Amino acid sequence: MNKSSLNITLFFQSIDEQVKQLLKDALQKHVNIKFNFELFCNYVLIKESEDDCKIELKSHQTKMNTLHSTMGDNDETLNEMINNLYNYIKNEMSEFQERDSGWSLTEIMHLEVNINKYQPLRGTNYICLPQQILKRNACVNVKNNDVYCFKWALISALFDINNDHKERVSLYQKKGIHNIQQDTFIINNTTLNFSGLEFPTSVNSIKIFEDNNPEISITVFGLDTDDTTIIGPYYFTKNKTTNVLYNIYLLLLEKEDKCHYVWIKNISRMLKKQLTKHNGKMYLCRTCLQHFHDANKLEQHSLECNKIVTEMPQAGNEDSILKFKNYKNN
């Protein structure tokens, strides 16, 4: 037996760059993914004598993890996530051999990286902003008690009321929003057309709104499980023409089986600490979300930037699985 072939740390080191590149390629093409690792190994159970033994193929599987394009751009974040999964598998292997006395590792067979489609849920009624996000003073979170949070978020964006209580529905009712169920609203000489949308509204349906409203672009972000880190975007705007008058950024909060859209009033303030330590103003490319500290550099970049978002591979598709087989370290 070549014992070096049983070193799980060396095995992970040997495939690490391939794993990272696989995930980065998937993110570049698909924006949002869920993935997990499953390691397959051969174990032997020696009974009364070495001639009386049993060999079985067993696997150690991690839970599904959500990965978004902005996380993939940050090597430190991606490395930390992958290393956590490696460590989880290592612990599983150790616990298995300690728990099931007699089983010993004989061969590391292969690692499967499974990539599945990620579809954020639909926006519904009010969810509070986490305290760390609230402190950034970058969002307007309308306290709706219905399934129309997508409408309320956009209405709050177009009104952009200078008031300490922008979260109150009554404030917009005083401005003429009396029937939230209607399909069209005229705000500051701009028509909001919600025709063809279902409520609550899914992220995938936002393109319908953009088709109805070519002068409005929408990009939707999410929030990681730490309630502090902005992730995504879940949706990149498809409206990238010079006719766009409003570039609107939304935050989709998730809590148990509910989701809720919130208007991000100040996207730079929301993302700045996460993206840069620079003290000056930050400029974001609304197509690929790269950030710059100079408006001229952003303008130059915009001439060349073209981010294409395509449909995620379906779960079970062989093309979404990468296997690393038979590790041997000579």
PDB file of C-alpha atoms in Angstrom, residues 132-141 249-251 262-272:
ATOM      1  CA  GLN A 132     -25.617  45.491  10.624  1.00  0.00           C
ATOM      2  CA  ILE A 133     -27.313  46.394   7.332  1.00  0.00           C
ATOM      3  CA  LEU A 134     -29.611  48.908   9.000  1.00  0.00           C
ATOM      4  CA  LYS A 135     -26.594  50.754  10.429  1.00  0.00           C
ATOM      5  CA  ARG A 136     -25.300  51.467   6.919  1.00  0.00           C
ATOM      6  CA  ASN A 137     -28.280  53.755   6.331  1.00  0.00           C
ATOM      7  CA  ALA A 138     -28.325  52.678   2.687  1.00  0.00           C
ATOM      8  CA  CYS A 139     -31.792  51.114   2.313  1.00  0.00           C
ATOM      9  CA  VAL A 140     -35.467  52.013   2.309  1.00  0.00           C
ATOM     10  CA  ASN A 141     -37.496  49.082   3.649  1.00  0.00           C
ATOM     11  CA  TYR A 249     -30.702  48.247  -6.898  1.00  0.00           C
ATOM     12  CA  LEU A 250     -32.760  45.931  -4.700  1.00  0.00           C
ATOM     13  CA  LEU A 251     -31.907  43.705  -1.742  1.00  0.00           C
ATOM     14  CA  VAL A 262     -35.896  46.338  -0.247  1.00  0.00           C
ATOM     15  CA  TRP A 263     -34.698  49.376  -2.209  1.00  0.00           C
ATOM     16  CA  ILE A 264     -30.957  50.013  -1.876  1.00  0.00           C
ATOM     17  CA  LYS A 265     -30.928  53.794  -1.912  1.00  0.00           C
ATOM     18  CA  ASN A 266     -27.133  54.102  -1.833  1.00  0.00           C
ATOM     19  CA  ILE A 267     -25.385  51.152  -3.481  1.00  0.00           C
ATOM     20  CA  SER A 268     -21.883  52.532  -2.900  1.00  0.00           C
ATOM     21  CA  ARG A 269     -22.493  52.920   0.824  1.00  0.00           C
ATOM     22  CA  MET A 270     -23.999  49.450   0.969  1.00  0.00           C
ATOM     23  CA  LEU A 271     -21.059  47.687  -0.704  1.00  0.00           C
ATOM     24  CA  LYS A 272     -18.076  49.923  -0.030  1.00  0.00           C
TER      25      LYS A 272
END
